[in-house]
mmCIF file of C-alpha atoms and ligand atoms in Angstrom:
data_model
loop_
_atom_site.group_PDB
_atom_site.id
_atom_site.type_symbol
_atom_site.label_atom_id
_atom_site.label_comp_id
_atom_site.label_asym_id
_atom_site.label_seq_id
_atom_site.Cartn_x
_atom_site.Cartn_y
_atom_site.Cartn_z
ATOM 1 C CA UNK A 18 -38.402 -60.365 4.261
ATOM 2 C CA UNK A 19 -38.075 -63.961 4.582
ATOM 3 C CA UNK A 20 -34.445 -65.325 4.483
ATOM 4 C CA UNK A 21 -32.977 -68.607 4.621
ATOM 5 C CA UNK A 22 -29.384 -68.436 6.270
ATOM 6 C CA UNK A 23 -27.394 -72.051 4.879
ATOM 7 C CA UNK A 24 -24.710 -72.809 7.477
ATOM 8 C CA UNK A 25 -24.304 -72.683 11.230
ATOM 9 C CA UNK A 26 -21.170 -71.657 11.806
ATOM 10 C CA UNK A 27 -19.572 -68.214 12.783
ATOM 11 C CA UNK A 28 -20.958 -66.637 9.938
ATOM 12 C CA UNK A 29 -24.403 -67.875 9.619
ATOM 13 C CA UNK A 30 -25.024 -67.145 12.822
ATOM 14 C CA UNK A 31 -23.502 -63.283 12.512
ATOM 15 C CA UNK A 32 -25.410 -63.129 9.298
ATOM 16 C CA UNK A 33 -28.819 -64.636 10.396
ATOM 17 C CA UNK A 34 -28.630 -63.175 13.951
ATOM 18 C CA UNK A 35 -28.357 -59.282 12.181
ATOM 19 C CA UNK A 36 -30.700 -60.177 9.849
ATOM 20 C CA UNK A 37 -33.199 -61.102 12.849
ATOM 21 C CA UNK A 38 -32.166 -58.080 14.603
ATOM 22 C CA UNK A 39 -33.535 -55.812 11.305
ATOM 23 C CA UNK A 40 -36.732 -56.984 11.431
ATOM 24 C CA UNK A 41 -36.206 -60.128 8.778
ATOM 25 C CA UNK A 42 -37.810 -63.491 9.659
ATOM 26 C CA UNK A 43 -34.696 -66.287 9.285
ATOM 27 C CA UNK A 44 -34.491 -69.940 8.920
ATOM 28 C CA UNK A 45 -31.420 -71.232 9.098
ATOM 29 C CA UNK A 46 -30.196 -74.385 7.558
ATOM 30 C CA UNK A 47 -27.765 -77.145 8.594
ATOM 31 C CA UNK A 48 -27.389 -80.924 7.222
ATOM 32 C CA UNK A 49 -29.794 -82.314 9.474
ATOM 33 C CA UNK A 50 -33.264 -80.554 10.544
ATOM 34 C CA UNK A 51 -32.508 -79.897 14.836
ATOM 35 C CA UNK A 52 -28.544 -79.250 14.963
ATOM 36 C CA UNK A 53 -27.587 -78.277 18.082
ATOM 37 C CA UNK A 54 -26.171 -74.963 16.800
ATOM 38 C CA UNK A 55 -29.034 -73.814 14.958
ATOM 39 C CA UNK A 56 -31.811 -74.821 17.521
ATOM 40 C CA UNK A 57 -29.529 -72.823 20.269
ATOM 41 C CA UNK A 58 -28.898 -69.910 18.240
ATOM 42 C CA UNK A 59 -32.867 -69.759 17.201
ATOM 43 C CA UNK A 60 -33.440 -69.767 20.459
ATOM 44 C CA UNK A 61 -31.330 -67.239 21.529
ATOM 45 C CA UNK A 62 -32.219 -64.642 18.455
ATOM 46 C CA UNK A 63 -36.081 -64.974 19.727
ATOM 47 C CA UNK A 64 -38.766 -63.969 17.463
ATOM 48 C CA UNK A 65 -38.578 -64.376 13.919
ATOM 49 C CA UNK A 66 -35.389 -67.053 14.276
ATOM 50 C CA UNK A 67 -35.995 -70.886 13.207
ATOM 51 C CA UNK A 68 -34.491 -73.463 12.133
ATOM 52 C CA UNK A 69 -34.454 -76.538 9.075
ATOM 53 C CA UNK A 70 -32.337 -78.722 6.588
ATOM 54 C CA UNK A 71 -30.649 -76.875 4.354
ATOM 55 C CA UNK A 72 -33.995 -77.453 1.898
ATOM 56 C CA UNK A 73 -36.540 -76.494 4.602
ATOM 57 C CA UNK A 74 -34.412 -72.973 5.097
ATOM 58 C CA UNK A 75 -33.407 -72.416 1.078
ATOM 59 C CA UNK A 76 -37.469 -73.313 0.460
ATOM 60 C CA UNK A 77 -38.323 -70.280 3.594
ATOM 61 C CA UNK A 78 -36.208 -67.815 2.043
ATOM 62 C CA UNK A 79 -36.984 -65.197 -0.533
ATOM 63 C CA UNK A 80 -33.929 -64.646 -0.568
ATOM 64 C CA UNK A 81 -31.028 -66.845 0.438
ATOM 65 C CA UNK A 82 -27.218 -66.765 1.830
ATOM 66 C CA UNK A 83 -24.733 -69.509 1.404
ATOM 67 C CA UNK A 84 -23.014 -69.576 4.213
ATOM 68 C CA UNK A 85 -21.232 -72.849 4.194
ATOM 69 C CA UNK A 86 -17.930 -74.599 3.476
ATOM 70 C CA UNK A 87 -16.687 -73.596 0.353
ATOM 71 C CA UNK A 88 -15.577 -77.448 -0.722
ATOM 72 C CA UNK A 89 -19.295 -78.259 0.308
ATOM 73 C CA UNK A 90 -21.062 -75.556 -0.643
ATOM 74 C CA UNK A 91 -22.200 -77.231 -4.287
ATOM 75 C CA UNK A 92 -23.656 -80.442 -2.261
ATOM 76 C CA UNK A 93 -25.317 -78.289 0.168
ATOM 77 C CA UNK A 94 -27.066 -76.343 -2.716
ATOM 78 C CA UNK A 95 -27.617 -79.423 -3.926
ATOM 79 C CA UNK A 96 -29.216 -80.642 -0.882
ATOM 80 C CA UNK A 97 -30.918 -77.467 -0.442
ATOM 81 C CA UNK A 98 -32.647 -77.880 -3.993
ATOM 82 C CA UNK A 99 -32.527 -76.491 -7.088
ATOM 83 C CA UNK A 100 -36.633 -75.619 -7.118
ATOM 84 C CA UNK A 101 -35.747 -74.162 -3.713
ATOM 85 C CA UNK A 102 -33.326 -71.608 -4.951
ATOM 86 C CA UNK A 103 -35.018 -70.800 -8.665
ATOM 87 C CA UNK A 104 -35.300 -67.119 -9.346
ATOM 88 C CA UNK A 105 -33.824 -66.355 -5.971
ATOM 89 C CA UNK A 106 -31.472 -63.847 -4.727
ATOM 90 C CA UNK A 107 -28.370 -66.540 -3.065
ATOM 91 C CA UNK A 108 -25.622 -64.141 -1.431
ATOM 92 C CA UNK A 109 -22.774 -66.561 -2.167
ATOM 93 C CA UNK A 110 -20.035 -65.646 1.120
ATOM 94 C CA UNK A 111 -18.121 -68.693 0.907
ATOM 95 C CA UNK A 112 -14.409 -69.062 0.405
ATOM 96 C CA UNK A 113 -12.805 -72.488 -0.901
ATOM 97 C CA UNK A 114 -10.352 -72.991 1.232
ATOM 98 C CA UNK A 115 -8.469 -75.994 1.221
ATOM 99 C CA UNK A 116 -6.612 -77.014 4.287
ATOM 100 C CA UNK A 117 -6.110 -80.368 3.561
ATOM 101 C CA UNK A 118 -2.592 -80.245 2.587
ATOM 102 C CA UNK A 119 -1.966 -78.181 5.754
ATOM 103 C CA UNK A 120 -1.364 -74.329 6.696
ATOM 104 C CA UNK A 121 -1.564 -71.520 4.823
ATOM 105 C CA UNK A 122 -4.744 -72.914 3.091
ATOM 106 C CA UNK A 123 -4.842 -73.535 -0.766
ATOM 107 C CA UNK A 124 -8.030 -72.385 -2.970
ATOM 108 C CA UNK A 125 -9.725 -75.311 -4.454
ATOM 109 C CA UNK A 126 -10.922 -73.018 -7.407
ATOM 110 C CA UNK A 127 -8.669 -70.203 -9.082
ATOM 111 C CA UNK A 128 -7.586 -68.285 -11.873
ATOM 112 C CA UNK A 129 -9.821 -69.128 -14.334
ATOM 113 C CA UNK A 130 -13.001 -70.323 -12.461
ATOM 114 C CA UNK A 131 -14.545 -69.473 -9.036
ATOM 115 C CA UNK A 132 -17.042 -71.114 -6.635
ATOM 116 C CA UNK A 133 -19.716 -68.516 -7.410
ATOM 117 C CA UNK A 134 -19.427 -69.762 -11.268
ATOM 118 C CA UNK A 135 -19.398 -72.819 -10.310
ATOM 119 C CA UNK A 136 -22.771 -71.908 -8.453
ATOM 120 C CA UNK A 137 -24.219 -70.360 -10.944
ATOM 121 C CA UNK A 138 -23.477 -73.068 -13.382
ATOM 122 C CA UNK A 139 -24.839 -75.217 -11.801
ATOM 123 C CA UNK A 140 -28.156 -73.659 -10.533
ATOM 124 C CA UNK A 141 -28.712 -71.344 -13.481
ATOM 125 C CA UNK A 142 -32.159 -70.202 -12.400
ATOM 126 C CA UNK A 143 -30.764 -69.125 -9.199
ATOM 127 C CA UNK A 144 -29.773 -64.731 -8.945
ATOM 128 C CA UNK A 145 -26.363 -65.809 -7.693
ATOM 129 C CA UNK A 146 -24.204 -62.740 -5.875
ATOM 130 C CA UNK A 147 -21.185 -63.253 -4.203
ATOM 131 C CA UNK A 148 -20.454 -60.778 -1.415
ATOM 132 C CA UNK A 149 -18.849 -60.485 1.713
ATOM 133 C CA UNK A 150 -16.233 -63.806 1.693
ATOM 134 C CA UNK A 151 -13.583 -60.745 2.041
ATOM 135 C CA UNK A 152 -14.404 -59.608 4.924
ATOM 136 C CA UNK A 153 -14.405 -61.726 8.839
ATOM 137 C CA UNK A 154 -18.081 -62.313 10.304
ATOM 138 C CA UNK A 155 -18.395 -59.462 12.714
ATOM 139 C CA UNK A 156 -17.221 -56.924 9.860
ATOM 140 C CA UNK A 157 -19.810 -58.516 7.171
ATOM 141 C CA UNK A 158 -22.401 -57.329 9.656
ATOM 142 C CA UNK A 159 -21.137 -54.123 11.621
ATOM 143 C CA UNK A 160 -18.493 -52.792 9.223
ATOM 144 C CA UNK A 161 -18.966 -49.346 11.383
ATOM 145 C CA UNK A 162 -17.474 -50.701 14.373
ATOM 146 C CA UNK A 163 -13.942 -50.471 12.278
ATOM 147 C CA UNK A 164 -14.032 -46.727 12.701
ATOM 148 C CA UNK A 165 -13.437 -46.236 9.387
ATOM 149 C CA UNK A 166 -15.430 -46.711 5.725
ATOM 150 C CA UNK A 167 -13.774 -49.580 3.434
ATOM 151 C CA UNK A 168 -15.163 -51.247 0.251
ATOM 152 C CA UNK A 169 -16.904 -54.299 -0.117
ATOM 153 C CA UNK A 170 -17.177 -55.828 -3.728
ATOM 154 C CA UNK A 171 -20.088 -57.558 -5.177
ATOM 155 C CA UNK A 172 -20.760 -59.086 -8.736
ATOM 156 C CA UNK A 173 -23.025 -61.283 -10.314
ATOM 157 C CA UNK A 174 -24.959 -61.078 -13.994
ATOM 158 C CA UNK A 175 -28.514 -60.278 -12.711
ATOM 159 C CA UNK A 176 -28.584 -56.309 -12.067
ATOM 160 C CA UNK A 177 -31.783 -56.464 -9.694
ATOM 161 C CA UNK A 178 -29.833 -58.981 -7.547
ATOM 162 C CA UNK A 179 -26.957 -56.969 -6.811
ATOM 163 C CA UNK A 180 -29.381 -53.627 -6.388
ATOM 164 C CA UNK A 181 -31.246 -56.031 -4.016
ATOM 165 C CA UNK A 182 -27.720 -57.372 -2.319
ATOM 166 C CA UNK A 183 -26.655 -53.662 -1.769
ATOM 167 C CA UNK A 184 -29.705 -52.528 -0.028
ATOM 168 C CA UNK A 185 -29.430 -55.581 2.521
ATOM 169 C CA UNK A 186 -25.642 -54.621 2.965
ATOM 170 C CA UNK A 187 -26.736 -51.043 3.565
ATOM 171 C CA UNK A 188 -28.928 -52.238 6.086
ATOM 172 C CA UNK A 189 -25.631 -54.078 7.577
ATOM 173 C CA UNK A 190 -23.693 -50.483 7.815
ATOM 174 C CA UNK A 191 -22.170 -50.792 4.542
ATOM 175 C CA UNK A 192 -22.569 -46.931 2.541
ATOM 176 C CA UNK A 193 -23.825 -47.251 -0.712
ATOM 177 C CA UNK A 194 -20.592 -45.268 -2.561
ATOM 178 C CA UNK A 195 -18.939 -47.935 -1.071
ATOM 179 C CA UNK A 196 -20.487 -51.355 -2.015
ATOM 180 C CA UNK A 197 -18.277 -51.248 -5.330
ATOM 181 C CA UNK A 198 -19.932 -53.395 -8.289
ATOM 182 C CA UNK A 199 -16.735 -55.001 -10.015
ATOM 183 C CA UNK A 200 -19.012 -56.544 -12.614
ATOM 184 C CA UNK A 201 -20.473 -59.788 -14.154
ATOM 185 C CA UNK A 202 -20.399 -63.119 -11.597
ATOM 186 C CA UNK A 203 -16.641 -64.183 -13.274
ATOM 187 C CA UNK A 204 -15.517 -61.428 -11.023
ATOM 188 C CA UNK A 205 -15.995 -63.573 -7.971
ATOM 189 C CA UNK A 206 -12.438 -64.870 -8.771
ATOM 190 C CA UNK A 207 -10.973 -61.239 -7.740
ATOM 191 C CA UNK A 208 -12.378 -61.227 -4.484
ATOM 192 C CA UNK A 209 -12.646 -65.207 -3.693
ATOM 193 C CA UNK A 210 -8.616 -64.811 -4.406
ATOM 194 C CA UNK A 211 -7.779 -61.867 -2.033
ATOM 195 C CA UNK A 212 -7.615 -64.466 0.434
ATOM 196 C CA UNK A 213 -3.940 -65.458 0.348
ATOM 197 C CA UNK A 214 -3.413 -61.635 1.306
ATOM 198 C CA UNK A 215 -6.246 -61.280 3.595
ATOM 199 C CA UNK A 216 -4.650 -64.341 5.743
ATOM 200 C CA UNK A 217 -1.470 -62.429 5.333
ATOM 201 C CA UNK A 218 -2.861 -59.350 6.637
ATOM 202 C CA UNK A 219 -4.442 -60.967 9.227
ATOM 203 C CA UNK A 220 -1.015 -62.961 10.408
ATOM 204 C CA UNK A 221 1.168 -59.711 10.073
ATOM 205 C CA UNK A 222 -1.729 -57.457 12.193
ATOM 206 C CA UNK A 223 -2.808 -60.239 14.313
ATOM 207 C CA UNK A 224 -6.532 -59.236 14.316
ATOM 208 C CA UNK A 225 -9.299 -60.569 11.791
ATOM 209 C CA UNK A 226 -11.191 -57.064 12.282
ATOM 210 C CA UNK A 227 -10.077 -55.002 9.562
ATOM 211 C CA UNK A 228 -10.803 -54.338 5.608
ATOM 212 C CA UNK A 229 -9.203 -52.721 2.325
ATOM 213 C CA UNK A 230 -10.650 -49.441 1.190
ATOM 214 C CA UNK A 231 -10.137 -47.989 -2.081
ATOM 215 C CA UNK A 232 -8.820 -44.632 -3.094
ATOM 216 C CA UNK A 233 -9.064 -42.694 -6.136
ATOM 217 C CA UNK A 234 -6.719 -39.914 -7.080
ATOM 218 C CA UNK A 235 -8.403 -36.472 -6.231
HETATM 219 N N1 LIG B 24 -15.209 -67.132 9.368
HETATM 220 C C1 LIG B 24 -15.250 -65.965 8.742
HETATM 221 O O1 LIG B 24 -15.193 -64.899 9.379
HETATM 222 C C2 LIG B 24 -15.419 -65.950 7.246
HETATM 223 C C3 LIG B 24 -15.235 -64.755 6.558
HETATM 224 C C4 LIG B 24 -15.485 -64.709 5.183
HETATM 225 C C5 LIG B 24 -15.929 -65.846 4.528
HETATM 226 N N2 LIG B 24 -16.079 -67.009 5.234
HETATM 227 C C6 LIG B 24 -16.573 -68.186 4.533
HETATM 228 O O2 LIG B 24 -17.934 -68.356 4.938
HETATM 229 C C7 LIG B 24 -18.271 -69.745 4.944
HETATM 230 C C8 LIG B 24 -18.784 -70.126 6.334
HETATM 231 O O3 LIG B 24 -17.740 -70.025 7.257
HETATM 232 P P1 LIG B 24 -17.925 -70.441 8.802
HETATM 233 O O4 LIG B 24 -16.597 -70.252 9.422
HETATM 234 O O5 LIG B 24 -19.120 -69.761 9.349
HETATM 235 O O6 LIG B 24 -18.354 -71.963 8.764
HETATM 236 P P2 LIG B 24 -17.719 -73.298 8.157
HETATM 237 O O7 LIG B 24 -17.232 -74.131 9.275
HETATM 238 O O8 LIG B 24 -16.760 -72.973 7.056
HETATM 239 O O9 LIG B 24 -19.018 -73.964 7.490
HETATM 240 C C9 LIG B 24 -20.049 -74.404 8.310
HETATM 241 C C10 LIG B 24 -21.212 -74.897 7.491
HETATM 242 O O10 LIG B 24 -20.781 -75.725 6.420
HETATM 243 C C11 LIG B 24 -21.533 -76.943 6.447
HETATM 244 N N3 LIG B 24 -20.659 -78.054 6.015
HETATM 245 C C12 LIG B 24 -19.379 -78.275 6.341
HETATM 246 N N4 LIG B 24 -18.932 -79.414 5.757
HETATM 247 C C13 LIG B 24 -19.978 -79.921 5.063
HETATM 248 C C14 LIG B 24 -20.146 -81.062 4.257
HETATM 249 N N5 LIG B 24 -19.160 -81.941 4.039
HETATM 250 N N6 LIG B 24 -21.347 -81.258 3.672
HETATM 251 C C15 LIG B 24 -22.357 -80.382 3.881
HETATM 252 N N7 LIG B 24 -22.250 -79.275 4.652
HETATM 253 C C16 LIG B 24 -21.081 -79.045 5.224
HETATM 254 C C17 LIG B 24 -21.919 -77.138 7.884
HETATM 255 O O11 LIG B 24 -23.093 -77.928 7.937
HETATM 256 P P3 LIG B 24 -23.771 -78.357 9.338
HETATM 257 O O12 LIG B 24 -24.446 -77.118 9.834
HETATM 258 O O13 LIG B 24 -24.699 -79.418 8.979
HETATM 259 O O14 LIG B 24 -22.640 -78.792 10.225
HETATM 260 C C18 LIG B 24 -22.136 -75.724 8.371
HETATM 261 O O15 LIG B 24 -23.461 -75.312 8.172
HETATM 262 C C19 LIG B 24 -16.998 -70.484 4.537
HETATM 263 O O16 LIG B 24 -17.040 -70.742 3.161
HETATM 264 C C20 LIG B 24 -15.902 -69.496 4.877
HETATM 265 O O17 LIG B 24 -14.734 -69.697 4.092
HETATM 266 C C21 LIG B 24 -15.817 -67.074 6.564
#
């Protein structure tokens, strides 16, 4: 498949390099066609790897990841273009936090609202999914290499999307009892507020690799 990976940072580059490593042809976008990160990590995945502005990778894609900034995520989808991302499948990762007014973070959208609404407000022709924000980069993509199963939570209102979104995380590592469907895209504001505990977690353990798994009663 074609996929356009938005963002250069940790994630992007975990996302689009596994992607590239499955057989997928990436392109992955950045502000400005040629930044340094993206032309060195296209070059480094080989074959199938490239590199745009945020439009020229959203326009590659079939399907597309936002994996940017949460407080610029709506301008780079923006940027990216809304005829780019129409009746597409965008895997939304981001998290909005806000560390302007210092450590721990705040969120810049809770309670009643979340970035993935937001998203999907405001590109309503896009398949919007949000996915994998509660998890660190190397988990998203190898979640085996904890030891362990855990649960990863997805939601969105187009059914085909999320089937689609599952399959790709299956082909990450994730099982498919355990990619748990919470429901409708207004569920993003469960997972998109875990974070608060997930920094907690990470502060009191001291490692970033590790996830949540669920248990029923037997
Ligand atoms: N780090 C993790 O393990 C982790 C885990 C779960 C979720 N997340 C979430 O995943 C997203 C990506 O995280 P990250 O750590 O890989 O990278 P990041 O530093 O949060 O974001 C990097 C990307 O955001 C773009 N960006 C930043 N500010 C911008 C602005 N003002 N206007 C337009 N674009 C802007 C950058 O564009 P350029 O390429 O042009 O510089 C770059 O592509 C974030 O939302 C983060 O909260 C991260």
């Amino acid at each position: 498949m074609r996929i356009g990976v938005l963002g250069t940072g940790v994630v992007g580059q975990s996302i689009a390099g596994r992607l590239v490593e499955l057989g997928h042809e990436v392109t992955m976008g950045s502000r400005q066609a040629g930044n340094e990160k993206a032309v060195a990590w296209a070059a480094e995945a080989g074959d199938g790897a490239g590199e745009g502005s945020f439009a020229d990778a959203a326009g590659f894609g079939e399907l597309v990841v936002n994996a940017t900034a949460g407080g610029a995520s709506l301008e780079v989808l923006e940027a990216a273009g809304a005829e780019n991302l129409a009746g597409k499948v965008l895997i939304d990762v981001a998290n909005t936090l806000d560390f302007s007014q210092g450590m721990p973070p705040r969120l810049s959208v809770s309670n009643d609202d979340s970035l993935a609404e937001q998203i999907q407000r405001a590109f309503p022709e896009a398949r919007v999914v949000k996915a994998l924000n509660t998890v660190t980069a190397s988990v998203m993509v190898r979640p085996g290499a904890l030891g362990k199963s855990s649960n990863l939570f997805i939601c969105g209102d187009d059914e085909g999307a999320k089937a689609q979104v599952s399959e790709v995380l299956q082909s990450f590592g994730w099982s498919a009892e355990r990619v748990t469907d919470i429901g409708d895209i207004s569920a993003a504001r469960g997972p998109e507020m875990y974070l608060p505990l997930w920094l907690r977690i990470y502060g009191t353990l001291g490692t970033a690799e590790f996830n949540i798994g669920v248990i029923t009663r037997q």
